[in-house]
Coordinates of C-alpha atoms in Angstrom, one line a residue:
M110 CA -30.5 17.4 23.3
R111 CA -32.3 19.4 20.6
S112 CA -33.1 22.3 22.9
S113 CA -29.4 22.4 24.0
S114 CA -28.3 22.5 20.4
M115 CA -30.7 25.3 19.6
Y116 CA -29.5 27.3 22.7
L117 CA -25.9 26.8 21.7
A118 CA -26.6 28.0 18.1
V119 CA -28.4 31.1 19.4
L120 CA -25.5 31.8 21.8
V121 CA -22.9 31.5 19.1
C122 CA -24.9 33.8 16.7
G123 CA -25.3 36.3 19.5
V124 CA -21.6 36.3 20.3
A125 CA -20.7 36.6 16.6
D126 CA -23.0 39.5 16.1
A127 CA -21.5 41.2 19.1
F128 CA -18.0 41.1 17.5
V129 CA -19.2 42.2 14.0
A130 CA -18.4 45.9 13.8
P131 CA -20.9 48.1 12.1
R132 CA -20.0 49.7 8.9
P133 CA -18.0 52.8 9.8
A134 CA -19.5 56.2 9.0
P135 CA -17.9 58.0 6.0
V136 CA -14.9 60.0 7.0
A137 CA -14.2 63.3 5.1
Q138 CA -10.8 64.2 4.0
V139 CA -10.1 67.9 3.3
L140 CA -8.6 68.2 -0.2
R141 CA -8.1 72.0 -0.4
R142 CA -9.4 75.2 1.1
S143 CA -11.3 77.9 -0.7
S144 CA -12.2 81.5 -0.1
S145 CA -15.8 81.1 -1.0
E146 CA -18.5 78.5 -1.8
E147 CA -18.9 79.7 -5.3
S148 CA -15.2 79.4 -6.2
A149 CA -15.1 75.9 -4.7
R150 CA -18.1 74.8 -6.7
E151 CA -16.6 76.3 -9.9
E152 CA -13.4 74.4 -9.3
I153 CA -15.2 71.0 -9.0
A154 CA -17.4 71.8 -12.0
L155 CA -14.4 72.8 -14.2
R156 CA -12.5 69.6 -13.4
N157 CA -15.7 67.7 -14.2
E158 CA -16.1 69.5 -17.6
E159 CA -12.4 69.3 -18.6
S160 CA -12.6 65.5 -18.6
S161 CA -14.6 65.5 -21.8
D162 CA -12.7 67.9 -24.0
S163 CA -10.6 65.3 -25.8
L164 CA -12.7 62.4 -27.0
P165 CA -11.9 60.0 -29.8
P166 CA -13.9 60.5 -33.0
V167 CA -17.2 58.7 -33.6
S168 CA -16.7 55.2 -34.9
S169 CA -17.6 54.9 -38.6
S170 CA -19.6 51.8 -37.8
Y171 CA -22.0 53.7 -35.5
Q172 CA -25.6 53.8 -36.6
P173 CA -28.8 54.8 -34.7
V174 CA -31.2 52.0 -33.6
A175 CA -33.6 51.0 -36.4
A176 CA -37.3 51.6 -35.9
P177 CA -39.3 48.5 -35.0
S178 CA -42.0 47.1 -37.2
Q179 CA -45.6 48.1 -36.5
L180 CA -46.3 44.6 -34.9
A181 CA -43.2 44.9 -32.7
L182 CA -44.2 48.5 -31.8
A183 CA -47.7 47.3 -30.8
G184 CA -46.2 44.6 -28.6
L185 CA -43.8 47.0 -27.0
V186 CA -46.7 49.4 -26.1
A187 CA -48.7 46.5 -24.7
E188 CA -45.7 45.3 -22.7
R189 CA -45.1 48.8 -21.3
C190 CA -48.7 49.3 -20.3
L191 CA -48.8 45.9 -18.5
G192 CA -45.6 46.6 -16.8
F193 CA -46.8 50.0 -15.6
A194 CA -50.1 48.5 -14.3
A195 CA -48.3 45.6 -12.5
D196 CA -45.8 48.0 -10.9
R197 CA -48.5 50.3 -9.6
L198 CA -50.6 47.3 -8.3
G199 CA -47.4 45.9 -6.6
D200 CA -46.6 49.2 -5.0
A201 CA -50.2 49.6 -3.7
N202 CA -50.1 46.1 -2.3
Y203 CA -46.8 46.7 -0.4
R204 CA -48.1 50.0 1.0
R205 CA -51.3 48.3 2.2
R206 CA -49.3 45.6 4.0
G207 CA -46.7 48.2 5.3
A208 CA -44.0 46.0 3.8
R209 CA -40.8 47.0 2.0
R210 CA -40.5 46.1 -1.7
G211 CA -37.5 45.0 -3.8
R212 CA -34.3 43.2 -3.1
G213 CA -33.4 45.0 0.1
E214 CA -30.2 46.4 -1.2
R215 CA -28.8 49.8 -0.7
V216 CA -29.1 51.7 -4.0
V217 CA -26.8 54.7 -4.6
V218 CA -28.0 56.9 -7.6
L219 CA -25.4 59.3 -9.1
G220 CA -27.0 62.4 -10.7
S221 CA -30.3 64.3 -10.6
G222 CA -31.3 64.4 -14.3
W223 CA -33.9 62.7 -16.3
G224 CA -32.8 59.1 -15.7
A225 CA -32.1 59.6 -12.0
A226 CA -35.4 61.4 -11.4
A227 CA -37.4 58.7 -13.2
L228 CA -35.6 56.0 -11.3
V229 CA -36.0 57.6 -7.9
S230 CA -39.7 58.3 -8.6
A231 CA -40.4 54.8 -9.8
L232 CA -38.6 53.1 -6.9
G233 CA -41.1 54.7 -4.6
E234 CA -41.0 55.2 -0.9
S235 CA -41.6 51.5 -0.1
Y236 CA -38.4 50.3 -1.7
G237 CA -36.4 48.2 0.8
G238 CA -32.7 48.8 1.5
G239 CA -32.9 52.6 1.1
V240 CA -32.0 54.9 -1.8
T241 CA -29.2 57.5 -1.6
V242 CA -28.8 60.2 -4.3
V243 CA -25.5 61.9 -4.8
S244 CA -25.6 65.1 -7.0
P245 CA -24.2 68.6 -6.8
R246 CA -27.7 70.0 -7.3
N247 CA -30.6 69.1 -5.2
Y248 CA -33.2 69.5 -7.9
F249 CA -34.4 68.0 -11.2
L250 CA -34.1 70.4 -14.1
F251 CA -36.5 70.3 -17.1
T252 CA -33.6 70.8 -19.6
P253 CA -35.7 71.1 -22.8
M254 CA -37.0 74.5 -21.6
L255 CA -33.5 76.0 -20.8
A256 CA -33.5 77.9 -24.1
G257 CA -36.7 79.6 -23.1
A258 CA -35.4 80.3 -19.6
S259 CA -32.2 81.9 -21.1
V260 CA -34.2 84.8 -22.6
G261 CA -36.9 85.0 -19.9
T262 CA -39.8 83.2 -21.5
V263 CA -40.0 81.1 -18.4
E264 CA -38.3 81.5 -15.0
Y265 CA -35.7 79.1 -13.6
R266 CA -37.6 77.9 -10.6
S267 CA -40.6 77.0 -12.7
I268 CA -38.7 74.2 -14.4
C269 CA -37.0 72.9 -11.3
E270 CA -38.3 70.4 -8.8
P271 CA -36.5 69.4 -5.5
L272 CA -35.5 65.8 -5.4
R273 CA -36.9 65.3 -2.0
S274 CA -40.3 66.3 -3.4
I275 CA -40.0 63.5 -6.0
N276 CA -39.4 60.9 -3.4
G277 CA -39.4 61.9 0.2
A278 CA -37.7 58.7 1.4
V279 CA -34.4 59.3 -0.4
D280 CA -31.3 60.3 1.4
Y281 CA -29.8 63.2 -0.6
L282 CA -26.1 64.1 -0.5
E283 CA -25.1 67.4 -2.1
A284 CA -21.8 66.3 -3.6
T285 CA -20.1 65.4 -6.9
A286 CA -19.2 61.7 -7.5
T287 CA -15.7 61.4 -8.9
R288 CA -15.1 57.7 -9.1
I289 CA -16.8 54.3 -8.5
D290 CA -14.5 51.8 -6.8
V291 CA -16.0 48.5 -7.9
E292 CA -13.6 46.4 -5.9
R293 CA -14.5 48.1 -2.5
K294 CA -18.1 48.9 -3.5
V295 CA -17.8 52.6 -2.6
V296 CA -18.4 55.8 -4.5
V297 CA -15.7 58.5 -4.0
C298 CA -17.3 61.9 -3.7
E299 CA -16.3 65.6 -3.3
A300 CA -18.4 68.1 -1.5
V301 CA -18.1 71.8 -0.7
V302 CA -18.3 72.4 3.1
C303 CA -18.5 75.9 4.5
E304 CA -18.1 77.1 8.0
G305 CA -18.7 80.8 8.3
S306 CA -16.7 82.5 5.6
Q307 CA -14.3 79.6 5.1
C308 CA -15.0 76.8 2.7
S309 CA -13.2 73.6 1.8
I310 CA -13.5 70.8 -0.7
D311 CA -13.9 67.5 1.2
E312 CA -13.6 64.0 -0.1
F313 CA -15.6 61.1 1.4
E314 CA -16.9 57.6 0.3
V315 CA -20.4 56.3 0.1
P316 CA -20.8 52.4 0.3
Y317 CA -23.3 50.7 -1.9
D318 CA -24.8 47.3 -2.8
V319 CA -26.1 48.6 -6.2
V320 CA -24.9 51.8 -7.8
V321 CA -26.6 53.5 -10.8
C322 CA -24.6 56.1 -12.7
A323 CA -27.0 58.7 -14.2
T324 CA -24.8 61.7 -14.3
G325 CA -25.7 62.6 -17.9
A326 CA -23.2 64.4 -20.0
T327 CA -21.2 67.6 -20.0
T328 CA -20.4 69.9 -22.9
N329 CA -17.7 68.6 -25.2
T330 CA -15.5 71.3 -26.8
F331 CA -13.7 68.8 -29.0
G332 CA -10.5 70.5 -27.9
V333 CA -11.2 73.6 -29.9
P334 CA -9.1 76.4 -28.4
G335 CA -10.9 79.2 -26.7
V336 CA -14.3 77.6 -26.3
R337 CA -14.1 77.2 -22.5
E338 CA -12.7 80.7 -22.1
H339 CA -15.1 82.7 -24.4
C340 CA -18.3 80.7 -25.1
L341 CA -21.4 80.2 -23.1
F342 CA -23.2 76.9 -22.8
L343 CA -26.7 75.7 -22.2
K344 CA -26.6 72.7 -19.8
Q345 CA -27.5 74.1 -16.4
I346 CA -29.4 76.9 -14.7
A347 CA -26.2 78.8 -14.2
D348 CA -25.6 78.6 -18.0
A349 CA -29.1 80.0 -18.8
D350 CA -28.6 82.8 -16.2
A351 CA -25.2 83.7 -17.7
L352 CA -26.9 83.8 -21.2
R353 CA -29.6 86.1 -20.0
Q354 CA -27.1 88.4 -18.3
G355 CA -24.9 88.3 -21.4
L356 CA -27.8 89.1 -23.7
G357 CA -28.7 92.2 -21.7
N358 CA -25.1 93.2 -21.5
C359 CA -24.7 93.1 -25.3
F360 CA -27.6 95.6 -25.8
E361 CA -26.5 97.9 -22.9
R362 CA -22.9 97.9 -24.2
A363 CA -24.1 98.7 -27.7
N364 CA -26.1 101.6 -26.4
L365 CA -23.0 103.4 -25.0
P366 CA -22.1 106.5 -27.0
T367 CA -18.4 105.6 -26.9
L368 CA -18.7 102.6 -29.3
S369 CA -18.0 102.9 -33.0
D370 CA -20.4 101.6 -35.6
A371 CA -18.2 98.5 -36.1
E372 CA -18.0 97.8 -32.4
R373 CA -21.8 98.3 -32.0
R374 CA -22.5 95.7 -34.8
R375 CA -20.0 93.3 -33.2
A376 CA -21.7 93.7 -29.8
L377 CA -25.1 92.8 -31.3
S378 CA -23.7 89.8 -33.3
F379 CA -24.9 86.5 -31.8
A380 CA -23.1 83.3 -32.8
V381 CA -24.7 79.9 -32.1
V382 CA -22.5 76.8 -32.7
G383 CA -24.5 73.6 -33.3
A384 CA -27.7 73.1 -35.3
G385 CA -29.2 70.4 -33.2
P386 CA -32.4 70.9 -31.1
T387 CA -30.6 73.1 -28.5
G388 CA -29.1 75.5 -31.0
V389 CA -32.2 75.7 -33.1
E390 CA -34.5 76.3 -30.2
F391 CA -32.2 79.0 -28.7
C392 CA -32.2 80.7 -32.1
G393 CA -36.0 80.6 -32.2
E394 CA -36.3 82.0 -28.7
L395 CA -33.7 84.7 -29.4
L396 CA -35.6 85.9 -32.5
D397 CA -38.7 86.1 -30.4
F398 CA -36.8 88.3 -27.9
L399 CA -35.6 90.5 -30.7
E400 CA -39.0 90.9 -32.1
S401 CA -40.7 91.8 -28.8
E402 CA -38.5 93.1 -26.0
A403 CA -35.5 94.3 -28.1
L404 CA -37.8 96.1 -30.5
A405 CA -39.7 97.7 -27.7
F406 CA -36.8 98.8 -25.5
Y407 CA -33.9 99.1 -28.0
P408 CA -35.7 100.3 -31.2
K409 CA -32.5 102.1 -32.5
L410 CA -30.3 99.0 -32.0
V411 CA -32.5 96.0 -32.9
G412 CA -32.0 96.6 -36.7
E413 CA -28.3 96.0 -36.3
A414 CA -28.6 92.7 -34.4
S415 CA -27.7 89.6 -36.2
V416 CA -27.9 85.8 -35.4
T417 CA -25.6 83.3 -37.1
L418 CA -26.1 79.5 -36.7
L419 CA -22.9 77.5 -37.4
E420 CA -23.1 73.7 -38.1
A421 CA -20.1 71.5 -39.0
T422 CA -22.3 69.0 -40.8
T423 CA -24.6 69.6 -43.8
T424 CA -27.9 69.4 -42.1
V425 CA -30.0 71.2 -39.5
L426 CA -31.9 69.1 -37.0
G427 CA -30.5 65.8 -38.4
A428 CA -32.9 63.6 -36.5
F429 CA -35.9 65.1 -38.3
D430 CA -37.4 64.2 -41.7
A431 CA -36.0 66.2 -44.6
S432 CA -39.3 68.0 -45.2
L433 CA -39.4 69.2 -41.6
R434 CA -35.8 70.3 -41.7
D435 CA -36.6 72.5 -44.7
V436 CA -39.5 74.1 -42.7
A437 CA -37.1 74.8 -39.9
V438 CA -34.6 76.5 -42.2
D439 CA -37.3 78.6 -43.8
E440 CA -38.7 79.7 -40.4
L441 CA -35.3 80.6 -39.0
E442 CA -34.1 82.5 -42.1
K443 CA -37.3 84.5 -42.4
S444 CA -37.0 88.1 -41.5
R445 CA -39.5 89.7 -39.1
N446 CA -41.4 92.9 -38.6
G447 CA -41.2 94.0 -42.2
G448 CA -37.6 93.1 -42.6
E449 CA -36.4 95.2 -39.6
I450 CA -35.3 92.1 -37.7
K451 CA -33.0 89.9 -39.8
G452 CA -33.5 86.2 -39.9
V453 CA -30.8 83.7 -38.9
D454 CA -27.8 83.3 -41.1
I455 CA -27.4 79.5 -41.3
R456 CA -23.9 78.3 -42.3
L457 CA -23.6 74.6 -42.9
G458 CA -20.3 72.9 -43.2
A459 CA -18.8 75.6 -41.0
A460 CA -16.3 73.9 -38.6
V461 CA -15.1 76.1 -35.8
T462 CA -11.3 75.9 -35.4
E463 CA -10.8 78.5 -32.7
V464 CA -12.7 81.1 -30.6
N465 CA -10.9 84.2 -29.4
G466 CA -12.3 87.2 -27.5
T467 CA -13.8 88.9 -30.5
H468 CA -14.1 86.4 -33.4
V469 CA -15.1 82.8 -34.2
L470 CA -12.5 81.3 -36.6
L471 CA -13.9 79.1 -39.3
G472 CA -10.9 77.5 -41.0
G473 CA -10.6 78.9 -44.6
D474 CA -13.6 81.3 -44.2
D475 CA -13.5 84.8 -42.9
P476 CA -13.6 85.1 -39.1
L477 CA -17.0 85.8 -37.7
P478 CA -17.2 88.7 -35.2
Y479 CA -19.4 88.2 -32.2
G480 CA -20.6 89.8 -29.0
L481 CA -22.1 86.6 -27.6
C482 CA -21.2 83.1 -28.6
V483 CA -23.2 80.1 -27.5
W484 CA -21.7 76.6 -27.8
A485 CA -24.6 74.2 -28.2
T486 CA -23.0 71.1 -29.6
G487 CA -21.2 68.0 -28.4
N488 CA -21.8 65.8 -25.4
G489 CA -18.9 64.5 -23.3
P490 CA -18.6 62.2 -20.3
T491 CA -18.5 63.5 -16.7
R492 CA -15.5 62.9 -14.5
V493 CA -17.0 60.0 -12.6
V494 CA -17.4 58.1 -15.9
T495 CA -13.8 58.8 -17.2
D496 CA -12.1 58.0 -13.9
T497 CA -14.2 54.8 -13.4
L498 CA -13.3 53.7 -16.9
K499 CA -9.6 54.2 -16.2
A500 CA -10.0 52.0 -13.1
L501 CA -11.8 49.3 -15.1
G502 CA -8.9 49.1 -17.5
A503 CA -8.6 48.8 -21.3
D504 CA -8.9 45.0 -21.3
G505 CA -12.1 43.0 -21.5
A506 CA -15.6 43.9 -22.7
Q507 CA -15.5 47.5 -21.5
G508 CA -12.2 48.2 -23.2
D509 CA -13.6 46.8 -26.5
A510 CA -16.7 48.9 -26.1
Q511 CA -14.8 52.1 -26.0
A512 CA -14.2 51.9 -29.8
W513 CA -17.8 53.1 -30.2
A514 CA -18.8 54.2 -26.7
R515 CA -16.5 57.3 -26.9
G516 CA -15.8 57.7 -23.3
R517 CA -19.3 56.6 -22.0
F518 CA -20.1 53.4 -20.1
G519 CA -20.7 50.5 -22.4
V520 CA -23.7 48.6 -21.0
D521 CA -25.5 45.4 -21.8
A522 CA -29.2 44.9 -22.6
W523 CA -30.1 45.1 -18.9
L524 CA -28.1 48.4 -18.5
R525 CA -25.3 46.7 -16.5
V526 CA -21.9 48.2 -17.0
L527 CA -19.6 46.0 -18.9
G528 CA -16.4 44.9 -17.0
A529 CA -17.9 45.7 -13.6
P530 CA -19.2 43.0 -11.2
P531 CA -22.5 41.8 -12.7
G532 CA -25.7 43.1 -11.1
E533 CA -23.9 45.8 -9.0
V534 CA -23.1 48.7 -11.4
F535 CA -25.6 50.1 -13.8
A536 CA -25.6 53.2 -16.1
I537 CA -28.5 55.0 -17.7
G538 CA -29.0 58.1 -19.8
D539 CA -26.3 60.1 -21.7
C540 CA -23.4 58.5 -19.7
A541 CA -24.3 55.1 -21.1
A542 CA -23.9 53.6 -24.6
D543 CA -26.3 50.7 -25.2
V544 CA -25.1 48.0 -27.6
V545 CA -26.0 44.3 -27.2
D546 CA -24.4 42.6 -30.2
F547 CA -20.7 43.4 -29.9
A548 CA -19.8 40.9 -32.5
A549 CA -21.8 42.7 -35.2
E550 CA -19.9 44.8 -37.7
T551 CA -22.4 47.6 -37.3
K552 CA -23.1 49.0 -33.9
A553 CA -26.5 50.5 -33.0
T554 CA -27.0 52.8 -30.1
L555 CA -29.7 55.0 -28.6
P556 CA -29.9 58.8 -29.0
A557 CA -28.8 61.0 -26.1
T558 CA -32.2 62.4 -25.2
A559 CA -34.3 62.9 -22.1
Q560 CA -36.8 60.5 -23.4
V561 CA -34.3 57.6 -23.5
A562 CA -33.0 58.4 -20.0
A563 CA -36.4 58.6 -18.4
Q564 CA -37.5 55.3 -19.9
Q565 CA -34.3 53.6 -18.8
G566 CA -34.8 54.9 -15.2
E567 CA -38.3 53.5 -15.1
Y568 CA -37.2 50.2 -16.5
L569 CA -34.3 49.9 -14.1
A570 CA -36.6 50.6 -11.1
R571 CA -38.9 47.7 -12.2
L572 CA -35.9 45.5 -12.6
L573 CA -34.6 46.3 -9.1
K574 CA -38.1 45.8 -7.6
L575 CA -38.6 42.3 -9.1
G576 CA -37.4 40.9 -5.8
P577 CA -34.9 38.2 -4.8
D578 CA -36.3 35.7 -7.3
Y579 CA -34.3 37.3 -10.1
D580 CA -30.5 36.9 -10.1
L581 CA -29.1 40.0 -11.7
A582 CA -25.6 38.6 -11.6
K583 CA -26.4 35.9 -14.2
P584 CA -25.5 36.6 -17.9
E585 CA -29.3 36.8 -18.4
P586 CA -31.2 37.9 -15.3
S587 CA -33.8 35.2 -14.6
R588 CA -35.7 33.2 -12.0
P589 CA -36.7 29.6 -11.9
R590 CA -40.1 28.9 -13.5
G591 CA -42.7 27.6 -11.0
A592 CA -44.6 24.3 -11.3
A593 CA -47.9 26.1 -12.0
D594 CA -48.7 27.2 -15.6
D595 CA -50.0 30.5 -14.3
D596 CA -47.1 31.5 -12.1
R597 CA -46.2 34.4 -14.3
R598 CA -47.0 37.8 -12.9
L599 CA -48.7 40.5 -15.0
D600 CA -45.3 42.1 -15.8
E601 CA -43.8 38.8 -16.9
L602 CA -46.2 37.9 -19.7
F603 CA -43.7 39.0 -22.3
C604 CA -40.7 37.3 -20.6
D605 CA -38.9 34.5 -22.6
E606 CA -38.6 31.1 -21.0
R607 CA -35.3 29.2 -21.4
N608 CA -34.3 26.0 -19.6
G609 CA -37.0 26.3 -17.1
H610 CA -36.2 29.9 -16.2
L611 CA -38.1 33.2 -16.9
V612 CA -35.6 35.7 -18.3
A613 CA -36.1 39.4 -17.5
R614 CA -37.0 41.4 -20.5
P615 CA -34.1 43.6 -21.7
F616 CA -34.6 47.3 -22.1
Q617 CA -36.4 48.4 -25.2
F618 CA -36.7 52.1 -26.2
L619 CA -40.2 53.2 -27.1
N620 CA -39.8 56.3 -29.4
L621 CA -42.6 58.7 -28.6
G622 CA -41.5 61.2 -31.1
I623 CA -39.3 64.4 -31.3
L624 CA -40.2 68.1 -31.0
A625 CA -38.4 71.3 -31.7
Y626 CA -39.4 75.0 -31.3
V627 CA -38.4 77.2 -34.2
G628 CA -39.7 80.6 -33.0
D629 CA -42.7 82.8 -33.9
G630 CA -45.1 80.5 -32.1
K631 CA -44.2 77.6 -34.5
A632 CA -42.7 74.2 -33.9
L633 CA -41.9 70.8 -35.5
A634 CA -43.4 67.5 -34.4
Q635 CA -42.5 64.0 -35.7
V636 CA -43.8 60.7 -34.4
A637 CA -42.9 57.5 -36.3
L638 CA -45.2 54.6 -35.8
G639 CA -42.9 51.6 -36.6
D640 CA -40.5 51.2 -39.5
G641 CA -42.9 52.2 -42.3
D642 CA -44.3 55.5 -43.6
L643 CA -47.0 55.5 -41.0
G644 CA -46.6 58.3 -38.5
V645 CA -47.3 62.0 -37.8
K646 CA -45.3 64.9 -39.1
A647 CA -46.5 68.4 -38.3
A648 CA -45.1 72.0 -38.5
G649 CA -46.4 75.4 -37.6
R650 CA -49.0 76.5 -35.1
A651 CA -50.5 73.0 -34.6
A652 CA -47.1 71.5 -33.8
F653 CA -46.5 74.4 -31.4
G654 CA -49.7 73.5 -29.6
L655 CA -48.5 69.9 -29.4
W656 CA -45.1 71.1 -28.2
R657 CA -46.6 73.1 -25.4
S658 CA -49.0 70.3 -24.4
V659 CA -46.2 67.7 -24.2
Y660 CA -43.9 70.0 -22.3
I661 CA -46.7 70.7 -19.8
S662 CA -47.6 67.0 -19.4
K663 CA -43.9 66.0 -18.9
Q664 CA -43.4 68.4 -15.9
V665 CA -42.8 66.3 -12.8
S666 CA -45.3 68.0 -10.5
P667 CA -48.6 70.0 -10.6
R668 CA -46.5 72.9 -9.1
N669 CA -44.2 73.0 -12.2
R670 CA -47.2 72.8 -14.5
L671 CA -48.9 75.8 -12.9
L672 CA -45.7 77.8 -12.8
V673 CA -44.8 77.2 -16.4
I674 CA -48.4 78.1 -17.6
G675 CA -48.2 81.2 -15.4
D676 CA -44.9 82.2 -17.0
W677 CA -46.3 81.8 -20.5
L678 CA -49.3 83.9 -19.6
R679 CA -47.1 86.6 -18.0
T680 CA -44.8 86.7 -21.0
R681 CA -47.8 87.0 -23.3
V682 CA -49.3 89.9 -21.4
F683 CA -46.4 91.7 -19.9
G684 CA -43.4 90.6 -21.9
R685 CA -40.1 89.2 -20.7
D686 CA -38.3 90.7 -17.7
I687 CA -35.1 92.5 -18.9
T688 CA -34.1 93.6 -15.4
R689 CA -30.4 93.1 -14.8
F690 CA -29.1 92.4 -11.3

């Protein structure tokens, strides 16, 4: 009787499996035709950028996250080290057994920036269920060195690493995610498809069990007229290339005999909007270019070149200590080569109201003429974030979070997107705003830096690899505590225990310090050790050595390290390449 029942059960399961249709392959829908691949990509990129041009102002209750105490900092460092060791031991154990690790769910990662690269790398090739990456670029870009790449200090390919090299097991799709459908559990994507000389923009869907939005941020113009039409940005390789071409064009145009003195001075006037790390580092790199290549190849023109740094607030490099900010201002304003090369004209409290083809308008101040204007301020959400937020609606926790999230995903302490099905949709990096206590009058959120995104990616990878024991759909992801007192794994030593369950540790940011290059082989370095005065503050040549050492160590592969070092040596010996193609 028992054998008959077993036979019947097997027969029923087999028949049921035969009638279960496999998940259909994604079907592409042609949205529009295009004459070239470049124009199709530009159209997708423009729609992605325009979604961020009209954001609400920053909430007055916004404050950065307070530094932890020295004791809490020591505990956080110990926890991070134990977690790293446990993760590596676990990966080695699974590879040795030839087994797959994790929850066995299909993970779709949107983006290829710092958070996505850290997540994909940390998941490893043994993660069960498979990992799919959707991004319009098939490489990771070391964005802190874009300012150097824009003037030729390093080459573009030296600071890029193919995603497939970071994790050979990922399935990469060259497309732009436009929306996450949380009800149907699919990501809506657009891709440029070319056959011969004809191209089209196709739309298709990618199913997921878990989706991680790591699309970063795009440039926010704050609705200032003329910025999109007349300014250059510094977010992507294409931006740096356009800057390098534009810089050469300014000098070649100024060298034409048909220009008047006023037109020549305007052609050699460089305006930089935004005195954050990007704007300051670009000014430093630009001064280095003027002192070396411009002085050598355009000796009659370099004396007329001017650089103006515009900042709407009253501080330069607001994240740094006041003493280091003063050093930065002194270095930037200092003239070079015996006064032949003018220092940067720093204008604080200068809010840009409009940019036209020849001038930057500054409200009540006189218009600033320019030959090249770089917009290096303001982060805005990508299209996939804005469209998904619209679908989630204005009600509930996500709607409440938008008062301070400013168009980004509001996430909880475990990086789960508020308002989405728990445990299915996560967000990391610049597209996420991390606030836990929504009832508090003062909101605290993390800075939009590569350091935060990379740590979030590594944390989320460990969370996904914890296995089926942890229920990520619970208000607090946890697993039942075993009967034995020593049932905690190495990476669970810091987990809280509540009602017989071990609760997964929420994400905690470990601030490793901030760096900024200010030109002339000098930099700023600031490392805070806890909430007291203990820490490291350095400026000048020593900080520049630290800056270079950190940037080399943070490259994602030995190939990148060798290429970047080679570029630095080439620039030192032969100078920057000013060839224009």
